[in-house]
Coordinates of C-alpha atoms and ligand atoms in Angstrom, one line a residue:
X270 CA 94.4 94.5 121.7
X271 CA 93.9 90.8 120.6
X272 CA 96.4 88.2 122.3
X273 CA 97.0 86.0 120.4
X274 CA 98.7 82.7 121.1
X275 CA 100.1 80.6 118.6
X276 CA 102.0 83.3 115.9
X277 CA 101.5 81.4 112.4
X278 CA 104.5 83.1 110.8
X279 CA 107.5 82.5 111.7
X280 CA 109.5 83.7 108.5
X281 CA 108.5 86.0 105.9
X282 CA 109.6 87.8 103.2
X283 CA 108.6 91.1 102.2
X284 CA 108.6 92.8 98.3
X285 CA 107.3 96.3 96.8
X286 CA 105.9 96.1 93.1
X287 CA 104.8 98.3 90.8
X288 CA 105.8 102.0 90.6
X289 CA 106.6 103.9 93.8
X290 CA 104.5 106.0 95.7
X291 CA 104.9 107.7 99.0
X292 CA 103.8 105.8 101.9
X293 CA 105.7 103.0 100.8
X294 CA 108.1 103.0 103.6
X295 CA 106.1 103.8 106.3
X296 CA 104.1 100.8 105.4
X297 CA 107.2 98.9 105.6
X298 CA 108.2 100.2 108.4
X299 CA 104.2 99.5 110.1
X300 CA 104.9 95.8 108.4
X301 CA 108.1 95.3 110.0
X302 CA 108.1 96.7 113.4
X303 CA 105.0 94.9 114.5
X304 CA 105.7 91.7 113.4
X305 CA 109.1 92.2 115.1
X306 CA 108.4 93.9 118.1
X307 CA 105.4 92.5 118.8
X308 CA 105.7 89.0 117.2
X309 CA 109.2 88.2 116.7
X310 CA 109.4 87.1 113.1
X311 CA 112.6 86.8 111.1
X312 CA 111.8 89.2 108.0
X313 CA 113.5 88.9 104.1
X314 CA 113.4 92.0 102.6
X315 CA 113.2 91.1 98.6
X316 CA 114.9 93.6 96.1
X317 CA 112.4 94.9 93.3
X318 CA 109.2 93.4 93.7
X319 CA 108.9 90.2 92.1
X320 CA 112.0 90.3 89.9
X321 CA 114.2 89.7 93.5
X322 CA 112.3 86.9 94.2
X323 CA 112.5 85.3 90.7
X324 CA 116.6 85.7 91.0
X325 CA 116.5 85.1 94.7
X326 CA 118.1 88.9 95.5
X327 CA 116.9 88.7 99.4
X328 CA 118.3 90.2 102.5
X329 CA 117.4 89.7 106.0
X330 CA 116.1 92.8 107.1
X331 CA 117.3 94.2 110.7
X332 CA 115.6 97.1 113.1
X333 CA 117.9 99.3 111.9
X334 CA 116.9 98.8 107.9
X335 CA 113.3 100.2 109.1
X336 CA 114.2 102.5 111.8
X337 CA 113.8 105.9 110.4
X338 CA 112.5 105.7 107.6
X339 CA 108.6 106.8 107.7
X340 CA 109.0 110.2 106.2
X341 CA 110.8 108.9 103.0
X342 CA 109.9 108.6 99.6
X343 CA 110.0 105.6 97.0
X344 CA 111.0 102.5 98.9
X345 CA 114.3 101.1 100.1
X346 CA 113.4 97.9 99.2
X347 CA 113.1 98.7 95.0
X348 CA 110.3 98.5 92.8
X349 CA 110.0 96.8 89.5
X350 CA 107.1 95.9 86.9
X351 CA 107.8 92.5 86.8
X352 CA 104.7 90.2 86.2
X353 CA 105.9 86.6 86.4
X354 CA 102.3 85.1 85.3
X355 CA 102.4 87.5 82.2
X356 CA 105.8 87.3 81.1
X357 CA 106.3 83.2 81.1
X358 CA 107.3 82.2 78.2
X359 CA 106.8 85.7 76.6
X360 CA 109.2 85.9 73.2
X361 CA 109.7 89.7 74.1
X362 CA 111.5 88.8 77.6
X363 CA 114.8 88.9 77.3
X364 CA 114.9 85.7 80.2
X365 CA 111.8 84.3 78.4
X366 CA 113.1 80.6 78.6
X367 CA 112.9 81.0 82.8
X368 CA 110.0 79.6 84.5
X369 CA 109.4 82.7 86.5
X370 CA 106.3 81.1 88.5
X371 CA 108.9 78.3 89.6
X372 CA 111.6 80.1 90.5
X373 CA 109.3 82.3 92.9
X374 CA 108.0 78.6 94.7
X375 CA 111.3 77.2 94.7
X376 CA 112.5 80.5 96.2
X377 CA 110.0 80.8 98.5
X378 CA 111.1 76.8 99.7
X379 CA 114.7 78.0 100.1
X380 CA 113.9 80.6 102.0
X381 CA 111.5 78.6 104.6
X382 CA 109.3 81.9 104.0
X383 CA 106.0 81.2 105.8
X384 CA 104.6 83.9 103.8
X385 CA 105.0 86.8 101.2
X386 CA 103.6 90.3 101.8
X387 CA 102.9 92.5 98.7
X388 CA 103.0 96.7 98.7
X389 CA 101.8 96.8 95.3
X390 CA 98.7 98.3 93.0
X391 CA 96.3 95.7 90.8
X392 CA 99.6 93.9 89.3
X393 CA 101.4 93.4 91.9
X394 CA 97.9 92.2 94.0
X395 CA 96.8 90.2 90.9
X396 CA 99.6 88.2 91.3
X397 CA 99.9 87.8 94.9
X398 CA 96.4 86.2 94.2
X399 CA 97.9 83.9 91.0
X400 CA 100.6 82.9 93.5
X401 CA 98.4 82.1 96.8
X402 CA 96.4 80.0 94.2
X403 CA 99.6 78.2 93.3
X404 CA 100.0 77.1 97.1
X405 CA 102.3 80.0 98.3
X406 CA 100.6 81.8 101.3
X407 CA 100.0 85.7 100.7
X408 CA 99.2 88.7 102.3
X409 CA 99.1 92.1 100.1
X410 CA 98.6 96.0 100.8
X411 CA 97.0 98.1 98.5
X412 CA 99.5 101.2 97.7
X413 CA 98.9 103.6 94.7
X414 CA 98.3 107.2 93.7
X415 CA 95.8 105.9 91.3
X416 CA 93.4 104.8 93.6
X417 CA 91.9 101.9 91.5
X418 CA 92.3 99.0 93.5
X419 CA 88.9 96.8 94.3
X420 CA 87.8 96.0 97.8
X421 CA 89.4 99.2 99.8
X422 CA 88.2 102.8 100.3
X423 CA 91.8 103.9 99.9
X424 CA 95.2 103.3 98.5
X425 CA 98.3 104.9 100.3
X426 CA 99.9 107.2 98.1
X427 CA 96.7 108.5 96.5
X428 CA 96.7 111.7 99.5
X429 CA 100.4 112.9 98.9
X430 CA 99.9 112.7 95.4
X431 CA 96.6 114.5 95.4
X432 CA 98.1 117.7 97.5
X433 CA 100.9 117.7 94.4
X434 CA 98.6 117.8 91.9
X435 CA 96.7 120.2 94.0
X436 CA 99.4 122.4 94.3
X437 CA 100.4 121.9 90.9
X438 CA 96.9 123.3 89.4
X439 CA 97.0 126.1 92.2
X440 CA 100.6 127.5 90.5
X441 CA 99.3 127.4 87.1
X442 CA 96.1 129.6 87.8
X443 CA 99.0 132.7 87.7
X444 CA 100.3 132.2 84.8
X445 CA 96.8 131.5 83.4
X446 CA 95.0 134.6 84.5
X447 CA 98.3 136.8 84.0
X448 CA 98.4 135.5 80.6
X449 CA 94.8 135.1 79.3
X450 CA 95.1 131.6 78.5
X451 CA 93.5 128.1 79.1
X452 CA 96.2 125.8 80.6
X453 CA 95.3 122.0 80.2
X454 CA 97.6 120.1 83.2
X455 CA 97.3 116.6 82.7
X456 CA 97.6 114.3 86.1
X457 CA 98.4 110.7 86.3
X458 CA 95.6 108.2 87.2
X459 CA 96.5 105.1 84.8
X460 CA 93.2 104.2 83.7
X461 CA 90.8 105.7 86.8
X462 CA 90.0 109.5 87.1
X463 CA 90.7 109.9 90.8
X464 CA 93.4 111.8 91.3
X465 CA 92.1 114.2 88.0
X466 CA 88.9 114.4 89.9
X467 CA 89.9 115.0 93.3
X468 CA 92.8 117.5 92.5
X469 CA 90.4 119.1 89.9
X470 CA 87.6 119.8 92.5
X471 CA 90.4 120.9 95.3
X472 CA 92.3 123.3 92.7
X473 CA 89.2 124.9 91.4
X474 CA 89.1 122.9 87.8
X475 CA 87.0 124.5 85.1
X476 CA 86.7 121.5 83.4
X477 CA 87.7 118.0 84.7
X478 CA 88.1 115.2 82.1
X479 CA 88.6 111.5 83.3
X480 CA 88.2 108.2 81.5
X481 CA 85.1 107.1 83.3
X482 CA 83.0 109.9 81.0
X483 CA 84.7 110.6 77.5
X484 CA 84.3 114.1 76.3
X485 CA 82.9 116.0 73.5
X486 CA 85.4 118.7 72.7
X487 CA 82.7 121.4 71.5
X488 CA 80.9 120.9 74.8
X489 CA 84.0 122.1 76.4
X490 CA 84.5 124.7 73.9
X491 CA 81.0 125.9 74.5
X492 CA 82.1 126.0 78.1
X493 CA 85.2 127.9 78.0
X494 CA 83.6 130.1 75.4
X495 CA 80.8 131.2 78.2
X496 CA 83.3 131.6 81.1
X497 CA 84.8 134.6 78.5
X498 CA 81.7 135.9 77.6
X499 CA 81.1 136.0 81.6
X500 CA 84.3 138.1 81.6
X501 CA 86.3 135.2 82.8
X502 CA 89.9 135.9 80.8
X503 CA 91.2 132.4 81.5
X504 CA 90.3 128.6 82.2
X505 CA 92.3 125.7 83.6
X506 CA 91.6 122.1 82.3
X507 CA 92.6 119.2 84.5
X508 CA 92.7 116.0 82.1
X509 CA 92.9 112.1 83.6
X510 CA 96.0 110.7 81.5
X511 CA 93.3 108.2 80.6
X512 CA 90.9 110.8 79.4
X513 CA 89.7 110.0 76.0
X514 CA 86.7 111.6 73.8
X515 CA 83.5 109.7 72.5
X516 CA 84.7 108.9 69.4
X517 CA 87.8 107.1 71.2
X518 CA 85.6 105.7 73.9
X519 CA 83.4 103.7 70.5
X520 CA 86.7 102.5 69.3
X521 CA 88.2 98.7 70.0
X522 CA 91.6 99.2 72.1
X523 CA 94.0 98.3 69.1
X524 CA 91.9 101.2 66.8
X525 CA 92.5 103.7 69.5
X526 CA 96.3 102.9 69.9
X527 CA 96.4 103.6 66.1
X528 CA 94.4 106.5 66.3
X529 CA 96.4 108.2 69.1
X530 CA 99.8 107.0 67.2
X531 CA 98.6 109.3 64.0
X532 CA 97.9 112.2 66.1
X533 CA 102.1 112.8 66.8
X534 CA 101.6 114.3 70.4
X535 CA 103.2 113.0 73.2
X536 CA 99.9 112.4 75.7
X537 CA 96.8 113.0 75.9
X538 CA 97.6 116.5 77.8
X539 CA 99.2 117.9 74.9
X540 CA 96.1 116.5 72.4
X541 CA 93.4 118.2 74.0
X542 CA 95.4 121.6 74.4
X543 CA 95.6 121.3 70.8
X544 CA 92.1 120.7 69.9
X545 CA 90.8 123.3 72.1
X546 CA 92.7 125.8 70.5
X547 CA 91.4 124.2 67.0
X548 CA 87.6 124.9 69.1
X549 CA 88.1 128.1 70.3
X550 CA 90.8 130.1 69.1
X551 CA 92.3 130.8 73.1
X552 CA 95.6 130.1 72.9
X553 CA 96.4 127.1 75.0
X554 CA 99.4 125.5 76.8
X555 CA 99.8 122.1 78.4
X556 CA 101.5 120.7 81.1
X557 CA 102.4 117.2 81.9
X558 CA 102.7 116.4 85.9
X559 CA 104.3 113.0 85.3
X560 CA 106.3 111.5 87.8
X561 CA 106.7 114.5 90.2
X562 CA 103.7 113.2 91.7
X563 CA 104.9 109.8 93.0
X564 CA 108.1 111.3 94.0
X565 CA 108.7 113.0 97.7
X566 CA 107.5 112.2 101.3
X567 CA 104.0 111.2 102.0
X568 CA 101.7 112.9 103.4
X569 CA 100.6 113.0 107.3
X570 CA 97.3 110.8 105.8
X571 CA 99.4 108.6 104.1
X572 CA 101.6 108.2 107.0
X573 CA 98.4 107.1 109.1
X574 CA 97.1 104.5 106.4
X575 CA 100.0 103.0 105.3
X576 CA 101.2 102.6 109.1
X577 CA 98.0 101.0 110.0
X578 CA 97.4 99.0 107.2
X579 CA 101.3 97.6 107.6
X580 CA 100.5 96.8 111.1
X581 CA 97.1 95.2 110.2
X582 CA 98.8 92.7 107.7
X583 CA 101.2 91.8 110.4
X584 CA 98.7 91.1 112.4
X585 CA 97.5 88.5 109.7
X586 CA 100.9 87.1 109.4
X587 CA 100.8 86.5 113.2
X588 CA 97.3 84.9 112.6
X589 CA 98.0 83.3 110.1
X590 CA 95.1 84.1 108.2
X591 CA 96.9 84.2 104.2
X592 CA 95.5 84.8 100.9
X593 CA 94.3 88.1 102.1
X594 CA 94.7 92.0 101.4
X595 CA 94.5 94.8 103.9
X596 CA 92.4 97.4 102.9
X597 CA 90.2 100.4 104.1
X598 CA 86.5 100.3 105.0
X599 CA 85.0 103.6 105.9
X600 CA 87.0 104.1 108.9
X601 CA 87.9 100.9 109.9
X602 CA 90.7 98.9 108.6
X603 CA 89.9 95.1 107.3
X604 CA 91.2 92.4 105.0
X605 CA 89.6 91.3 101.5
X606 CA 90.5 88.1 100.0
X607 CA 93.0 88.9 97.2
X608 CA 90.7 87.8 94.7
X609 CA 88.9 91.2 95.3
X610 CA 91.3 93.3 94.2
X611 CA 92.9 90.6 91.6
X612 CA 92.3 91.8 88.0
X613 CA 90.1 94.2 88.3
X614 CA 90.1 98.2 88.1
X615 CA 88.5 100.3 90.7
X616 CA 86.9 103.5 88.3
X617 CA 85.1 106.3 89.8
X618 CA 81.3 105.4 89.6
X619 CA 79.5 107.7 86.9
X620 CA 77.0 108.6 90.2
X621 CA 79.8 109.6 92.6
X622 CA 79.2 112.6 94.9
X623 CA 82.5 114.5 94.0
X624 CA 80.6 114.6 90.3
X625 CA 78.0 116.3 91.0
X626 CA 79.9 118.2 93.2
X627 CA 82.5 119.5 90.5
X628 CA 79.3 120.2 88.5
X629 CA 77.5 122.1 91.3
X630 CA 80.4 124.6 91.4
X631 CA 80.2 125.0 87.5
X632 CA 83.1 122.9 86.4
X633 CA 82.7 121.2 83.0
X634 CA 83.0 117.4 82.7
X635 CA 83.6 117.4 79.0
X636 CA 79.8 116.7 78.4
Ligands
F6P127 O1 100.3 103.3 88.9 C1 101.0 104.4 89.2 C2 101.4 105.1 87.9 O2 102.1 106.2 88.3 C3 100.2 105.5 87.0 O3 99.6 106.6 87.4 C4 100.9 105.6 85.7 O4 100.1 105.4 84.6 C5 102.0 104.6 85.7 O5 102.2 104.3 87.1 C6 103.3 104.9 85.1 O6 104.1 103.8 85.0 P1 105.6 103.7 84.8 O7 106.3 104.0 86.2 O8 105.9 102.3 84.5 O9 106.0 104.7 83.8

């Protein structure tokens, strides 16, 4: 274990944006107790990610706020969308007239923090970088069930929501083969196919959809079509909720928002059951996952990543070494600076393994 001799950070305040995931506490909690056990640092816990910070909603946080509290879901500190860089000035914010970029760096004066740490997914990293470039020091964690964010291996959150999804796709195989159907389970993902492509290979997909390869809809008609033939009575379709077909994939954002608006479903889940049906006659059902999978205790992998990463960005704190992001390397932990991660969207490469994989085994990827 390095010594080290002169601990940088005296003060620092701590925030979780974005949506919640499970991990989120234990990361805290990894955060927390090292930089006060081992490096005695007075900590702010801020209330719902940037938006505390903005309206100056902080708390000093003591051993007991993060004792006990690496098995729970969500995060006691709050979570909220808020994007100060985006919103400024922003006619459709109800506090548009509020310089929100200010109020965080006058905040962050009042509050002699020596530095901010982030728990958040590509927002909330994005503008940990926007801020460190505006002077304030930063340190962010990569948290997420999506998966997506740039210069890590791994987001916490991504495991626990995986074995849902998992288990989700396992339960619906019943009904499926009981019932002669194709059941189409739509999983979350934002705009990556990750968790659609990790649960779909663990829960036995027969087609996997995700955004990184659009999909021909008589291609997986053709599919579904052979598995009957083959005297397979059923099929289970595991769609990205970023999925989208080649037509969509040719069209300019703004077109496809039209184009999904005319089609009257609520997501993308519910479009494809319908077209398959259109394709092949088999009577098809969806179901949506939605936010069951962010909700509940993380994982024991989880636990383990999000405890070591907290620890690692204490660490920083203590070494003062800002502007950066803890993240996963194979199987060592590291720090990128947080212009890695900032605006960017980790997608799953067209040549990943797990493709070829899911292909090996005879799933469908819409192509
Ligand atoms: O980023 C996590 C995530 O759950 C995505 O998978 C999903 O697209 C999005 O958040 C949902 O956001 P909200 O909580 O704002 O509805």
């Amino acid at each position: 274990m390095e010594t080290i001799r002169h601990i940088a950070t005296k003060t620092f305040g701590i925030l979780t944006g974005g949506g919640d995931c499970p991990g989120l506490n234990a990361a805290i909690r990894g955060v927390c107790r090292a930089a006060y056990d081992r490096y005695n640092m007075t900590i702010l816990g801020i209330a719902n990610g940037y938006r505390g910070l903005i309206d100056g909603d902080v708390r000093f946080l003591q051993p007991r706020d993060f004792w006990g509290i690496l098995t729970r879901g969500g995060t006691i500190l709050g979570a909220s969308r808020e994007k100060p860089f985006k919103s400024q000035g922003s006619i459709y914010e109800d506090n548009f007239s509020r310089d929100k970029v200010g109020m965080i760096k006058e905040n962050y004066r009042k509050f002699n923090l020596d530095c901010l740490v982030v728990l958040g997914g590509n927002g909330t990293n994005t503008t940990g970088y926007l801020l460190s470039q505006e002077g304030l020091h930063v340190v962010g964690l990569p948290k997420t069930i999506d998966n997506d964010i740039a210069g890590t291996d791994l987001t916490f959150g991504f495991h626990s929501a995986l074995a849902i999804g998992t288990e989700a796709i396992d339960r619906l195989h019943s009904t499926a083969h009981s019932h002669n159907r194709v059941m189409v389970i739509e999983l979350m993902g934002h705009k990556a196919g990750w968790l659609a492509l990790y649960a779909g290979v663990a829960g036995g997909g027969d087609v996997i959809l995700i955004p990184e390869i659009p999909y021909d809809i008589n291609a997986i008609g053709r599919h579904l079509l052979k598995r009957v033939q083959s005297g397979k009575n059923f099929s289970i379709v595991v769609a990205a909720e970023g999925a989208m077909s080649m037509e969509e994939a040719g069209m300019e954002k703004k077109e496809r928002k039209r184009y999904r608006e005319q089609t009257a479903v609520p997501s993308i889940g519910y479009r494809i059951a319908r077209e398959i049906e259109e394709e092949t006659g088999m009577t098809t059902r969806a179901t949506v996952l939605g936010y069951v999978q962010r909700g509940g205790i993380p994982c024991a992998s989880d636990r383990v990543l999000a405890t070591s990463l907290g620890t690692a960005a204490a660490d920083l704190l203590a070494k003062g070494e800002y502007g950066r992001m803890v993240a996963l390397a194979g199987n060592e932990i590291c720090s990128v600076d947080l212009s890695v991660p900032a605006g960017k969207v980790k997608s799953v490469p067209t040549d990943h393994y797990m493709l070829d994989t899911a292909v090996s085994v005879g799933t469908c990827l819409g192509r």
